[in-house]
Amino acid sequence: MKKFGLILMSLMLLFSFALAACSTDEDGESTSDKPADEKPAGDETPATETPSDEVVELTFQNIPNTGLDVLVKQYESENPNVTINYQEVEFNDHHNGLVTALAAGSGIPDIAFVEIGFLETFKGDQGNFTNLYDLGAKDVTGDYLDWKIKQSENADGSFLFGLPTDIGPMAMAYRTDIFEAAGLPTEPDEVSALITNWDEFVEVGKTVVEKTGKPMTDSGGTIYDTMVGQLTEVYFDENNELLLESNVGVKEAYDRATAMVAAGITAKVGQWSPEWNAGINDGGFATLMAPAWMMNFMKSTAPDGSGNWNIAQMPVASGNWGGSFLTIPAASEHPEEAYAFIEWLLSVDHQYEIFKATGNFPSTPSIYDKPEIQDWTDEYFQGASVGKIYAEAALKVVPVYFGPDHQTVNTAIKDAINNVENNDADPQAEWDAAIERVSRELR
Amino acid sequence: MEAHTKQSKKPKFKYGSQAKKDALSGYLYVAPFFILFLSFGIFPIFYNLYISLFSWKLFGAEPEFIGLQNYIWLLTDDPTFIKSVVNTFSIWIISTIPQLFIALVLAYVLNQAFVKMKDLFRMAIFMPFITSILAVTIIFNSLFSRDFGLINFILGTEGLDWKNNRFLAHFAIATMVNWRWIGYNTIIYMAGLQTIGKDLYEAATIDGANKVQQFFYITIPQLRPIILFTIIMSSIGGMSLFIEPLVFLDIRGGSANQGLTMFLYLYETAFGTKYNVGYSAAISWVMFVIIVMFALLNWFITTKVIKD
């Protein structure tokens, strides 16, 4: 009986290894040979030969509240040969689902929404996506902001992962009530002139803390992200070599952020925490680095803050937080149709319509001069001309190369800042620990 | 066996006797389970072992065979993993020990003759267990909030940071675990108490033993197998603690990994920002060994300590 068990066990082991070996072979093939394998099966031929009568079904996986869903129906009615299976999945679930679908090679949509942070990760696996330049995207890239297209390209600019949806140009929201109590100017132009760089930001912050007892901003981590977003190079060069220790800009941003923590001008509240929401609502801190889409978030989560916030330009330059792309995974059987759809969906005119409907900031600079954007004011922000401010900010953003492992490194450094902020850790010791951790996690 | 093979070698194979047909149909009936078990149970386990021998990222480079390197890194050069093991045990100790003791006492009290409306109490005490774990965690998340938390308000400990202090974070997570599992264990103990004969208690009462003495000298020894069961179950459950720290802190168990458990580390490595499935598979195997060893140790200690 014992022997039998042993034989059974080893058979199972062999069996599982054999299966495992098979499936890796499949994996290896799937990235390169899949389209070739599938063509003989005859799935694609009818669509390309007789595009008018054959109905093509495209699966489009999006996240909620992008404003794209309304246009989908319009496209379907204008193009009877295309049916769009439109799905909305929550932000995190959508991206995690896409990661696993791409890795497993099944359940992949024809068109996938991808946020910039995840796009950087996906760039490590170019084979999983269709190069939009092969489908004619060169003709439309001129419509979009240069830095936004650069975000979507690979290192040498020969491969385009996706077409841009909205963007998140950043400006500085500030509480006029706190600024007034601290004896500081409150008009946007005056505030922009008062705080032009991060040293001035700290000086003003010290005044605010001294006069009102309120901290200047939410957390050191937010300021660090903002400062790093203004660099031209962050953790990796275009060959994906780690620059962490040689890039003085990163260390400088780290030192500044931890110095702000030490100076006591941060509120020590993490983004999206209940304390953070409450702080926006009732003035827990004087400034907030706010991308364009943050305005809608503030209005819905912090209604009491209405009339107390205003918006000025950010110190030094602008930055970009968030924004996304529509990509076509390589597994799609109808890349041409999918591309025709997203080109239509994200065209200048439609970006303009989406902006009017939802306030998502367009990635197409040619419409920034339109009166709807230039004259766009918001009562939540004391009637400030937010459209003008964000349009100006969007043009100031510099293109940055991040690299596929950006998130891993960034998490380690942000953790270090958070430990300095919340656990009184030593900044230098945390920096060294973060570098060690990065080297371990990238191996 | 030999008879079968000889028969099948015959050129004219006749469909077997009725007994053979019965046997065959029997195997066919049970086959679905074994096919499913092989493909979804056994195969993933060994495939996981296979993956753990590779440097395997979900994105980018092709998987590269590196032998036992993942295990070597994990055991000799990964302070984060050591931290996650310490956290897991720390949370287990401050949750399971009070949890089982409180459950035992509650079960004993609820089993007394003088308690009215037993069914109501039984149901009430079981309610937390059937509540959605995510809802529980979100509620506790706001209770333990630093600036607006009810706990800080009641205790008068203003600004006590339950999330960033390592011990306090463990305590908060253990509280969630306890809230959820005390009722479950109570029900199990109550079922066990039903099996203890009344005559034992009657004899003890005649001998002059009070309720507390009866609890320690009759109830606990008689419940030994049940206690053993709950200890093993909570060892396994506690070692694979996951959702509570995930929702209370974040996917990394907080910025200083103050609440990172083994299971959370496994998940973070595979689906956080790193997508490193090879290393994650190695973590799962080390975790498996730790859980088995720990369950055995608990079983050993419990059988030695509780003797009748």
mmCIF file with all atom_site columns, N, CA and C in Angstrom, chain B residues 181-243:
data_model
loop_
_atom_site.group_PDB
_atom_site.id
_atom_site.type_symbol
_atom_site.label_atom_id
_atom_site.label_alt_id
_atom_site.label_comp_id
_atom_site.label_asym_id
_atom_site.label_entity_id
_atom_site.label_seq_id
_atom_site.pdbx_PDB_ins_code
_atom_site.Cartn_x
_atom_site.Cartn_y
_atom_site.Cartn_z
_atom_site.occupancy
_atom_site.B_iso_or_equiv
_atom_site.pdbx_formal_charge
_atom_site.auth_seq_id
_atom_site.auth_comp_id
_atom_site.auth_asym_id
_atom_site.auth_atom_id
_atom_site.pdbx_PDB_model_num
ATOM 1   N N  . TRP B 1 181 ? -14.665 36.081 15.551 1.00 0.00 ? 181 TRP B N  1
ATOM 2   C CA . TRP B 1 181 ? -14.532 34.637 15.769 1.00 0.00 ? 181 TRP B CA 1
ATOM 3   C C  . TRP B 1 181 ? -14.973 34.150 17.142 1.00 0.00 ? 181 TRP B C  1
ATOM 4   N N  . ILE B 1 182 ? -15.167 35.060 18.092 1.00 0.00 ? 182 ILE B N  1
ATOM 5   C CA . ILE B 1 182 ? -15.585 34.600 19.416 1.00 0.00 ? 182 ILE B CA 1
ATOM 6   C C  . ILE B 1 182 ? -16.915 33.841 19.324 1.00 0.00 ? 182 ILE B C  1
ATOM 7   N N  . GLY B 1 183 ? -17.867 34.389 18.581 1.00 0.00 ? 183 GLY B N  1
ATOM 8   C CA . GLY B 1 183 ? -19.187 33.757 18.449 1.00 0.00 ? 183 GLY B CA 1
ATOM 9   C C  . GLY B 1 183 ? -19.101 32.374 17.834 1.00 0.00 ? 183 GLY B C  1
ATOM 10  N N  . TYR B 1 184 ? -18.277 32.272 16.806 1.00 0.00 ? 184 TYR B N  1
ATOM 11  C CA . TYR B 1 184 ? -18.109 30.989 16.121 1.00 0.00 ? 184 TYR B CA 1
ATOM 12  C C  . TYR B 1 184 ? -17.595 29.932 17.090 1.00 0.00 ? 184 TYR B C  1
ATOM 13  N N  . ASN B 1 185 ? -16.547 30.280 17.839 1.00 0.00 ? 185 ASN B N  1
ATOM 14  C CA . ASN B 1 185 ? -15.982 29.313 18.782 1.00 0.00 ? 185 ASN B CA 1
ATOM 15  C C  . ASN B 1 185 ? -16.949 29.000 19.914 1.00 0.00 ? 185 ASN B C  1
ATOM 16  N N  . THR B 1 186 ? -17.713 30.021 20.338 1.00 0.00 ? 186 THR B N  1
ATOM 17  C CA . THR B 1 186 ? -18.699 29.784 21.396 1.00 0.00 ? 186 THR B CA 1
ATOM 18  C C  . THR B 1 186 ? -19.695 28.714 20.972 1.00 0.00 ? 186 THR B C  1
ATOM 19  N N  . ILE B 1 187 ? -20.194 28.825 19.751 1.00 0.00 ? 187 ILE B N  1
ATOM 20  C CA . ILE B 1 187 ? -21.172 27.849 19.257 1.00 0.00 ? 187 ILE B CA 1
ATOM 21  C C  . ILE B 1 187 ? -20.571 26.437 19.254 1.00 0.00 ? 187 ILE B C  1
ATOM 22  N N  . ILE B 1 188 ? -19.310 26.368 18.822 1.00 0.00 ? 188 ILE B N  1
ATOM 23  C CA . ILE B 1 188 ? -18.671 25.051 18.790 1.00 0.00 ? 188 ILE B CA 1
ATOM 24  C C  . ILE B 1 188 ? -18.515 24.486 20.198 1.00 0.00 ? 188 ILE B C  1
ATOM 25  N N  . TYR B 1 189 ? -18.101 25.337 21.128 1.00 0.00 ? 189 TYR B N  1
ATOM 26  C CA . TYR B 1 189 ? -17.951 24.876 22.524 1.00 0.00 ? 189 TYR B CA 1
ATOM 27  C C  . TYR B 1 189 ? -19.295 24.471 23.111 1.00 0.00 ? 189 TYR B C  1
ATOM 28  N N  . MET B 1 190 ? -20.346 25.233 22.750 1.00 0.00 ? 190 MET B N  1
ATOM 29  C CA . MET B 1 190 ? -21.669 24.885 23.281 1.00 0.00 ? 190 MET B CA 1
ATOM 30  C C  . MET B 1 190 ? -22.097 23.506 22.799 1.00 0.00 ? 190 MET B C  1
ATOM 31  N N  . ALA B 1 191 ? -21.811 23.229 21.542 1.00 0.00 ? 191 ALA B N  1
ATOM 32  C CA . ALA B 1 191 ? -22.115 21.901 21.018 1.00 0.00 ? 191 ALA B CA 1
ATOM 33  C C  . ALA B 1 191 ? -21.353 20.853 21.812 1.00 0.00 ? 191 ALA B C  1
ATOM 34  N N  . GLY B 1 192 ? -20.099 21.161 22.134 1.00 0.00 ? 192 GLY B N  1
ATOM 35  C CA . GLY B 1 192 ? -19.289 20.226 22.906 1.00 0.00 ? 192 GLY B CA 1
ATOM 36  C C  . GLY B 1 192 ? -19.847 20.025 24.301 1.00 0.00 ? 192 GLY B C  1
ATOM 37  N N  . LEU B 1 193 ? -20.333 21.113 24.899 1.00 0.00 ? 193 LEU B N  1
ATOM 38  C CA . LEU B 1 193 ? -20.854 21.027 26.272 1.00 0.00 ? 193 LEU B CA 1
ATOM 39  C C  . LEU B 1 193 ? -22.065 20.109 26.360 1.00 0.00 ? 193 LEU B C  1
ATOM 40  N N  . GLN B 1 194 ? -22.842 20.056 25.277 1.00 0.00 ? 194 GLN B N  1
ATOM 41  C CA . GLN B 1 194 ? -24.031 19.203 25.277 1.00 0.00 ? 194 GLN B CA 1
ATOM 42  C C  . GLN B 1 194 ? -23.652 17.733 25.469 1.00 0.00 ? 194 GLN B C  1
ATOM 43  N N  . THR B 1 195 ? -22.432 17.378 25.073 1.00 0.00 ? 195 THR B N  1
ATOM 44  C CA . THR B 1 195 ? -22.049 15.968 25.128 1.00 0.00 ? 195 THR B CA 1
ATOM 45  C C  . THR B 1 195 ? -21.571 15.543 26.509 1.00 0.00 ? 195 THR B C  1
ATOM 46  N N  . ILE B 1 196 ? -21.336 16.512 27.401 1.00 0.00 ? 196 ILE B N  1
ATOM 47  C CA . ILE B 1 196 ? -20.852 16.142 28.732 1.00 0.00 ? 196 ILE B CA 1
ATOM 48  C C  . ILE B 1 196 ? -22.052 15.720 29.590 1.00 0.00 ? 196 ILE B C  1
ATOM 49  N N  . GLY B 1 197 ? -21.953 14.553 30.190 1.00 0.00 ? 197 GLY B N  1
ATOM 50  C CA . GLY B 1 197 ? -23.073 14.028 30.967 1.00 0.00 ? 197 GLY B CA 1
ATOM 51  C C  . GLY B 1 197 ? -23.382 14.876 32.193 1.00 0.00 ? 197 GLY B C  1
ATOM 52  N N  . LYS B 1 198 ? -24.683 15.036 32.467 1.00 0.00 ? 198 LYS B N  1
ATOM 53  C CA . LYS B 1 198 ? -25.094 15.841 33.624 1.00 0.00 ? 198 LYS B CA 1
ATOM 54  C C  . LYS B 1 198 ? -24.642 15.199 34.938 1.00 0.00 ? 198 LYS B C  1
ATOM 55  N N  . ASP B 1 199 ? -24.538 13.869 34.915 1.00 0.00 ? 199 ASP B N  1
ATOM 56  C CA . ASP B 1 199 ? -24.210 13.157 36.154 1.00 0.00 ? 199 ASP B CA 1
ATOM 57  C C  . ASP B 1 199 ? -22.878 13.597 36.737 1.00 0.00 ? 199 ASP B C  1
ATOM 58  N N  . LEU B 1 200 ? -21.917 13.973 35.856 1.00 0.00 ? 200 LEU B N  1
ATOM 59  C CA . LEU B 1 200 ? -20.614 14.447 36.338 1.00 0.00 ? 200 LEU B CA 1
ATOM 60  C C  . LEU B 1 200 ? -20.785 15.690 37.201 1.00 0.00 ? 200 LEU B C  1
ATOM 61  N N  . TYR B 1 201 ? -21.584 16.647 36.676 1.00 0.00 ? 201 TYR B N  1
ATOM 62  C CA . TYR B 1 201 ? -21.811 17.885 37.425 1.00 0.00 ? 201 TYR B CA 1
ATOM 63  C C  . TYR B 1 201 ? -22.577 17.600 38.707 1.00 0.00 ? 201 TYR B C  1
ATOM 64  N N  . GLU B 1 202 ? -23.582 16.701 38.633 1.00 0.00 ? 202 GLU B N  1
ATOM 65  C CA . GLU B 1 202 ? -24.366 16.376 39.822 1.00 0.00 ? 202 GLU B CA 1
ATOM 66  C C  . GLU B 1 202 ? -23.470 15.789 40.900 1.00 0.00 ? 202 GLU B C  1
ATOM 67  N N  . ALA B 1 203 ? -22.604 14.862 40.463 1.00 0.00 ? 203 ALA B N  1
ATOM 68  C CA . ALA B 1 203 ? -21.683 14.254 41.432 1.00 0.00 ? 203 ALA B CA 1
ATOM 69  C C  . ALA B 1 203 ? -20.789 15.314 42.052 1.00 0.00 ? 203 ALA B C  1
ATOM 70  N N  . ALA B 1 204 ? -20.292 16.250 41.222 1.00 0.00 ? 204 ALA B N  1
ATOM 71  C CA . ALA B 1 204 ? -19.399 17.297 41.718 1.00 0.00 ? 204 ALA B CA 1
ATOM 72  C C  . ALA B 1 204 ? -20.139 18.193 42.695 1.00 0.00 ? 204 ALA B C  1
ATOM 73  N N  . THR B 1 205 ? -21.414 18.495 42.386 1.00 0.00 ? 205 THR B N  1
ATOM 74  C CA . THR B 1 205 ? -22.187 19.356 43.268 1.00 0.00 ? 205 THR B CA 1
ATOM 75  C C  . THR B 1 205 ? -22.365 18.681 44.631 1.00 0.00 ? 205 THR B C  1
ATOM 76  N N  . ILE B 1 206 ? -22.616 17.387 44.599 1.00 0.00 ? 206 ILE B N  1
ATOM 77  C CA . ILE B 1 206 ? -22.769 16.639 45.853 1.00 0.00 ? 206 ILE B CA 1
ATOM 78  C C  . ILE B 1 206 ? -21.470 16.663 46.650 1.00 0.00 ? 206 ILE B C  1
ATOM 79  N N  . ASP B 1 207 ? -20.336 16.575 45.910 1.00 0.00 ? 207 ASP B N  1
ATOM 80  C CA . ASP B 1 207 ? -19.035 16.618 46.572 1.00 0.00 ? 207 ASP B CA 1
ATOM 81  C C  . ASP B 1 207 ? -18.671 18.008 47.068 1.00 0.00 ? 207 ASP B C  1
ATOM 82  N N  . GLY B 1 208 ? -19.498 18.998 46.722 1.00 0.00 ? 208 GLY B N  1
ATOM 83  C CA . GLY B 1 208 ? -19.264 20.344 47.245 1.00 0.00 ? 208 GLY B CA 1
ATOM 84  C C  . GLY B 1 208 ? -18.435 21.239 46.357 1.00 0.00 ? 208 GLY B C  1
ATOM 85  N N  . ALA B 1 209 ? -18.269 20.872 45.076 1.00 0.00 ? 209 ALA B N  1
ATOM 86  C CA . ALA B 1 209 ? -17.501 21.729 44.164 1.00 0.00 ? 209 ALA B CA 1
ATOM 87  C C  . ALA B 1 209 ? -18.376 22.885 43.673 1.00 0.00 ? 209 ALA B C  1
ATOM 88  N N  . ASN B 1 210 ? -17.810 24.101 43.675 1.00 0.00 ? 210 ASN B N  1
ATOM 89  C CA . ASN B 1 210 ? -18.597 25.234 43.174 1.00 0.00 ? 210 ASN B CA 1
ATOM 90  C C  . ASN B 1 210 ? -18.496 25.329 41.652 1.00 0.00 ? 210 ASN B C  1
ATOM 91  N N  . LYS B 1 211 ? -19.189 26.320 41.069 1.00 0.00 ? 211 LYS B N  1
ATOM 92  C CA . LYS B 1 211 ? -19.265 26.418 39.604 1.00 0.00 ? 211 LYS B CA 1
ATOM 93  C C  . LYS B 1 211 ? -17.887 26.605 38.968 1.00 0.00 ? 211 LYS B C  1
ATOM 94  N N  . VAL B 1 212 ? -17.053 27.438 39.604 1.00 0.00 ? 212 VAL B N  1
ATOM 95  C CA . VAL B 1 212 ? -15.732 27.707 39.031 1.00 0.00 ? 212 VAL B CA 1
ATOM 96  C C  . VAL B 1 212 ? -14.897 26.430 39.031 1.00 0.00 ? 212 VAL B C  1
ATOM 97  N N  . GLN B 1 213 ? -14.956 25.708 40.142 1.00 0.00 ? 213 GLN B N  1
ATOM 98  C CA . GLN B 1 213 ? -14.206 24.440 40.204 1.00 0.00 ? 213 GLN B CA 1
ATOM 99  C C  . GLN B 1 213 ? -14.715 23.445 39.176 1.00 0.00 ? 213 GLN B C  1
ATOM 100 N N  . GLN B 1 214 ? -16.060 23.421 39.036 1.00 0.00 ? 214 GLN B N  1
ATOM 101 C CA . GLN B 1 214 ? -16.630 22.519 38.035 1.00 0.00 ? 214 GLN B CA 1
ATOM 102 C C  . GLN B 1 214 ? -16.125 22.869 36.647 1.00 0.00 ? 214 GLN B C  1
ATOM 103 N N  . PHE B 1 215 ? -16.023 24.193 36.356 1.00 0.00 ? 215 PHE B N  1
ATOM 104 C CA . PHE B 1 215 ? -15.572 24.657 35.050 1.00 0.00 ? 215 PHE B CA 1
ATOM 105 C C  . PHE B 1 215 ? -14.157 24.153 34.757 1.00 0.00 ? 215 PHE B C  1
ATOM 106 N N  . PHE B 1 216 ? -13.284 24.313 35.758 1.00 0.00 ? 216 PHE B N  1
ATOM 107 C CA . PHE B 1 216 ? -11.881 23.959 35.501 1.00 0.00 ? 216 PHE B CA 1
ATOM 108 C C  . PHE B 1 216 ? -11.608 22.463 35.597 1.00 0.00 ? 216 PHE B C  1
ATOM 109 N N  . TYR B 1 217 ? -12.351 21.748 36.457 1.00 0.00 ? 217 TYR B N  1
ATOM 110 C CA . TYR B 1 217 ? -12.020 20.330 36.650 1.00 0.00 ? 217 TYR B CA 1
ATOM 111 C C  . TYR B 1 217 ? -12.907 19.366 35.876 1.00 0.00 ? 217 TYR B C  1
ATOM 112 N N  . ILE B 1 218 ? -14.063 19.861 35.414 1.00 0.00 ? 218 ILE B N  1
ATOM 113 C CA . ILE B 1 218 ? -14.907 18.968 34.612 1.00 0.00 ? 218 ILE B CA 1
ATOM 114 C C  . ILE B 1 218 ? -15.006 19.454 33.175 1.00 0.00 ? 218 ILE B C  1
ATOM 115 N N  . THR B 1 219 ? -15.453 20.718 33.009 1.00 0.00 ? 219 THR B N  1
ATOM 116 C CA . THR B 1 219 ? -15.735 21.214 31.663 1.00 0.00 ? 219 THR B CA 1
ATOM 117 C C  . THR B 1 219 ? -14.506 21.168 30.769 1.00 0.00 ? 219 THR B C  1
ATOM 118 N N  . ILE B 1 220 ? -13.428 21.796 31.210 1.00 0.00 ? 220 ILE B N  1
ATOM 119 C CA . ILE B 1 220 ? -12.249 21.886 30.336 1.00 0.00 ? 220 ILE B CA 1
ATOM 120 C C  . ILE B 1 220 ? -11.685 20.513 29.974 1.00 0.00 ? 220 ILE B C  1
ATOM 121 N N  . PRO B 1 221 ? -11.449 19.624 30.940 1.00 0.00 ? 221 PRO B N  1
ATOM 122 C CA . PRO B 1 221 ? -10.924 18.303 30.534 1.00 0.00 ? 221 PRO B CA 1
ATOM 123 C C  . PRO B 1 221 ? -11.866 17.545 29.610 1.00 0.00 ? 221 PRO B C  1
ATOM 124 N N  . GLN B 1 222 ? -13.166 17.646 29.878 1.00 0.00 ? 222 GLN B N  1
ATOM 125 C CA . GLN B 1 222 ? -14.113 16.923 29.028 1.00 0.00 ? 222 GLN B CA 1
ATOM 126 C C  . GLN B 1 222 ? -14.162 17.474 27.611 1.00 0.00 ? 222 GLN B C  1
ATOM 127 N N  . LEU B 1 223 ? -13.871 18.772 27.486 1.00 0.00 ? 223 LEU B N  1
ATOM 128 C CA . LEU B 1 223 ? -13.953 19.404 26.170 1.00 0.00 ? 223 LEU B CA 1
ATOM 129 C C  . LEU B 1 223 ? -12.661 19.263 25.378 1.00 0.00 ? 223 LEU B C  1
ATOM 130 N N  . ARG B 1 224 ? -11.697 18.518 25.891 1.00 0.00 ? 224 ARG B N  1
ATOM 131 C CA . ARG B 1 224 ? -10.379 18.498 25.286 1.00 0.00 ? 224 ARG B CA 1
ATOM 132 C C  . ARG B 1 224 ? -10.367 18.343 23.768 1.00 0.00 ? 224 ARG B C  1
ATOM 133 N N  . PRO B 1 225 ? -11.071 17.364 23.208 1.00 0.00 ? 225 PRO B N  1
ATOM 134 C CA . PRO B 1 225 ? -11.005 17.250 21.737 1.00 0.00 ? 225 PRO B CA 1
ATOM 135 C C  . PRO B 1 225 ? -11.549 18.476 21.012 1.00 0.00 ? 225 PRO B C  1
ATOM 136 N N  . ILE B 1 226 ? -12.593 19.089 21.598 1.00 0.00 ? 226 ILE B N  1
ATOM 137 C CA . ILE B 1 226 ? -13.171 20.274 20.961 1.00 0.00 ? 226 ILE B CA 1
ATOM 138 C C  . ILE B 1 226 ? -12.179 21.433 21.028 1.00 0.00 ? 226 ILE B C  1
ATOM 139 N N  . ILE B 1 227 ? -11.552 21.598 22.191 1.00 0.00 ? 227 ILE B N  1
ATOM 140 C CA . ILE B 1 227 ? -10.573 22.682 22.353 1.00 0.00 ? 227 ILE B CA 1
ATOM 141 C C  . ILE B 1 227 ? -9.431  22.481 21.362 1.00 0.00 ? 227 ILE B C  1
ATOM 142 N N  . LEU B 1 228 ? -9.021  21.244 21.246 1.00 0.00 ? 228 LEU B N  1
ATOM 143 C CA . LEU B 1 228 ? -7.954  20.926 20.298 1.00 0.00 ? 228 LEU B CA 1
ATOM 144 C C  . LEU B 1 228 ? -8.344  21.354 18.894 1.00 0.00 ? 228 LEU B C  1
ATOM 145 N N  . PHE B 1 229 ? -9.566  21.026 18.525 1.00 0.00 ? 229 PHE B N  1
ATOM 146 C CA . PHE B 1 229 ? -10.069 21.396 17.200 1.00 0.00 ? 229 PHE B CA 1
ATOM 147 C C  . PHE B 1 229 ? -10.028 22.910 16.997 1.00 0.00 ? 229 PHE B C  1
ATOM 148 N N  . THR B 1 230 ? -10.545 23.651 17.991 1.00 0.00 ? 230 THR B N  1
ATOM 149 C CA . THR B 1 230 ? -10.584 25.110 17.811 1.00 0.00 ? 230 THR B CA 1
ATOM 150 C C  . THR B 1 230 ? -9.174  25.688 17.759 1.00 0.00 ? 230 THR B C  1
ATOM 151 N N  . ILE B 1 231 ? -8.261  25.115 18.526 1.00 0.00 ? 231 ILE B N  1
ATOM 152 C CA . ILE B 1 231 ? -6.891  25.645 18.502 1.00 0.00 ? 231 ILE B CA 1
ATOM 153 C C  . ILE B 1 231 ? -6.247  25.408 17.137 1.00 0.00 ? 231 ILE B C  1
ATOM 154 N N  . ILE B 1 232 ? -6.416  24.223 16.608 1.00 0.00 ? 232 ILE B N  1
ATOM 155 C CA . ILE B 1 232 ? -5.834  23.949 15.289 1.00 0.00 ? 232 ILE B CA 1
ATOM 156 C C  . ILE B 1 232 ? -6.458  24.866 14.235 1.00 0.00 ? 232 ILE B C  1
ATOM 157 N N  . MET B 1 233 ? -7.795  24.997 14.308 1.00 0.00 ? 233 MET B N  1
ATOM 158 C CA . MET B 1 233 ? -8.471  25.846 13.319 1.00 0.00 ? 233 MET B CA 1
ATOM 159 C C  . MET B 1 233 ? -8.005  27.289 13.427 1.00 0.00 ? 233 MET B C  1
ATOM 160 N N  . SER B 1 234 ? -7.884  27.794 14.653 1.00 0.00 ? 234 SER B N  1
ATOM 161 C CA . SER B 1 234 ? -7.494  29.199 14.758 1.00 0.00 ? 234 SER B CA 1
ATOM 162 C C  . SER B 1 234 ? -6.002  29.390 14.485 1.00 0.00 ? 234 SER B C  1
ATOM 163 N N  . SER B 1 235 ? -5.204  28.322 14.635 1.00 0.00 ? 235 SER B N  1
ATOM 164 C CA . SER B 1 235 ? -3.796  28.455 14.223 1.00 0.00 ? 235 SER B CA 1
ATOM 165 C C  . SER B 1 235 ? -3.734  28.653 12.722 1.00 0.00 ? 235 SER B C  1
ATOM 166 N N  . ILE B 1 236 ? -4.491  27.833 12.012 1.00 0.00 ? 236 ILE B N  1
ATOM 167 C CA . ILE B 1 236 ? -4.461  27.942 10.549 1.00 0.00 ? 236 ILE B CA 1
ATOM 168 C C  . ILE B 1 236 ? -5.054  29.276 10.114 1.00 0.00 ? 236 ILE B C  1
ATOM 169 N N  . GLY B 1 237 ? -6.204  29.623 10.715 1.00 0.00 ? 237 GLY B N  1
ATOM 170 C CA . GLY B 1 237 ? -6.842  30.893 10.364 1.00 0.00 ? 237 GLY B CA 1
ATOM 171 C C  . GLY B 1 237 ? -5.956  32.091 10.679 1.00 0.00 ? 237 GLY B C  1
ATOM 172 N N  . GLY B 1 238 ? -5.354  32.064 11.871 1.00 0.00 ? 238 GLY B N  1
ATOM 173 C CA . GLY B 1 238 ? -4.519  33.186 12.292 1.00 0.00 ? 238 GLY B CA 1
ATOM 174 C C  . GLY B 1 238 ? -3.263  33.329 11.454 1.00 0.00 ? 238 GLY B C  1
ATOM 175 N N  . MET B 1 239 ? -2.706  32.193 11.025 1.00 0.00 ? 239 MET B N  1
ATOM 176 C CA . MET B 1 239 ? -1.506  32.238 10.196 1.00 0.00 ? 239 MET B CA 1
ATOM 177 C C  . MET B 1 239 ? -1.810  32.780 8.809  1.00 0.00 ? 239 MET B C  1
ATOM 178 N N  . SER B 1 240 ? -3.063  32.596 8.367  1.00 0.00 ? 240 SER B N  1
ATOM 179 C CA . SER B 1 240 ? -3.380  33.101 7.023  1.00 0.00 ? 240 SER B CA 1
ATOM 180 C C  . SER B 1 240 ? -4.256  34.350 7.085  1.00 0.00 ? 240 SER B C  1
ATOM 181 N N  . LEU B 1 241 ? -4.051  35.147 8.081  1.00 0.00 ? 241 LEU B N  1
ATOM 182 C CA . LEU B 1 241 ? -4.782  36.405 8.245  1.00 0.00 ? 241 LEU B CA 1
ATOM 183 C C  . LEU B 1 241 ? -4.520  37.314 7.046  1.00 0.00 ? 241 LEU B C  1
ATOM 184 N N  . PHE B 1 242 ? -5.593  37.883 6.490  1.00 0.00 ? 242 PHE B N  1
ATOM 185 C CA . PHE B 1 242 ? -5.393  38.626 5.247  1.00 0.00 ? 242 PHE B CA 1
ATOM 186 C C  . PHE B 1 242 ? -6.232  39.904 5.132  1.00 0.00 ? 242 PHE B C  1
ATOM 187 N N  . ILE B 1 243 ? -7.569  39.747 5.137  1.00 0.00 ? 243 ILE B N  1
ATOM 188 C CA . ILE B 1 243 ? -8.401  40.909 4.797  1.00 0.00 ? 243 ILE B CA 1
ATOM 189 C C  . ILE B 1 243 ? -8.312  42.016 5.848  1.00 0.00 ? 243 ILE B C  1
#
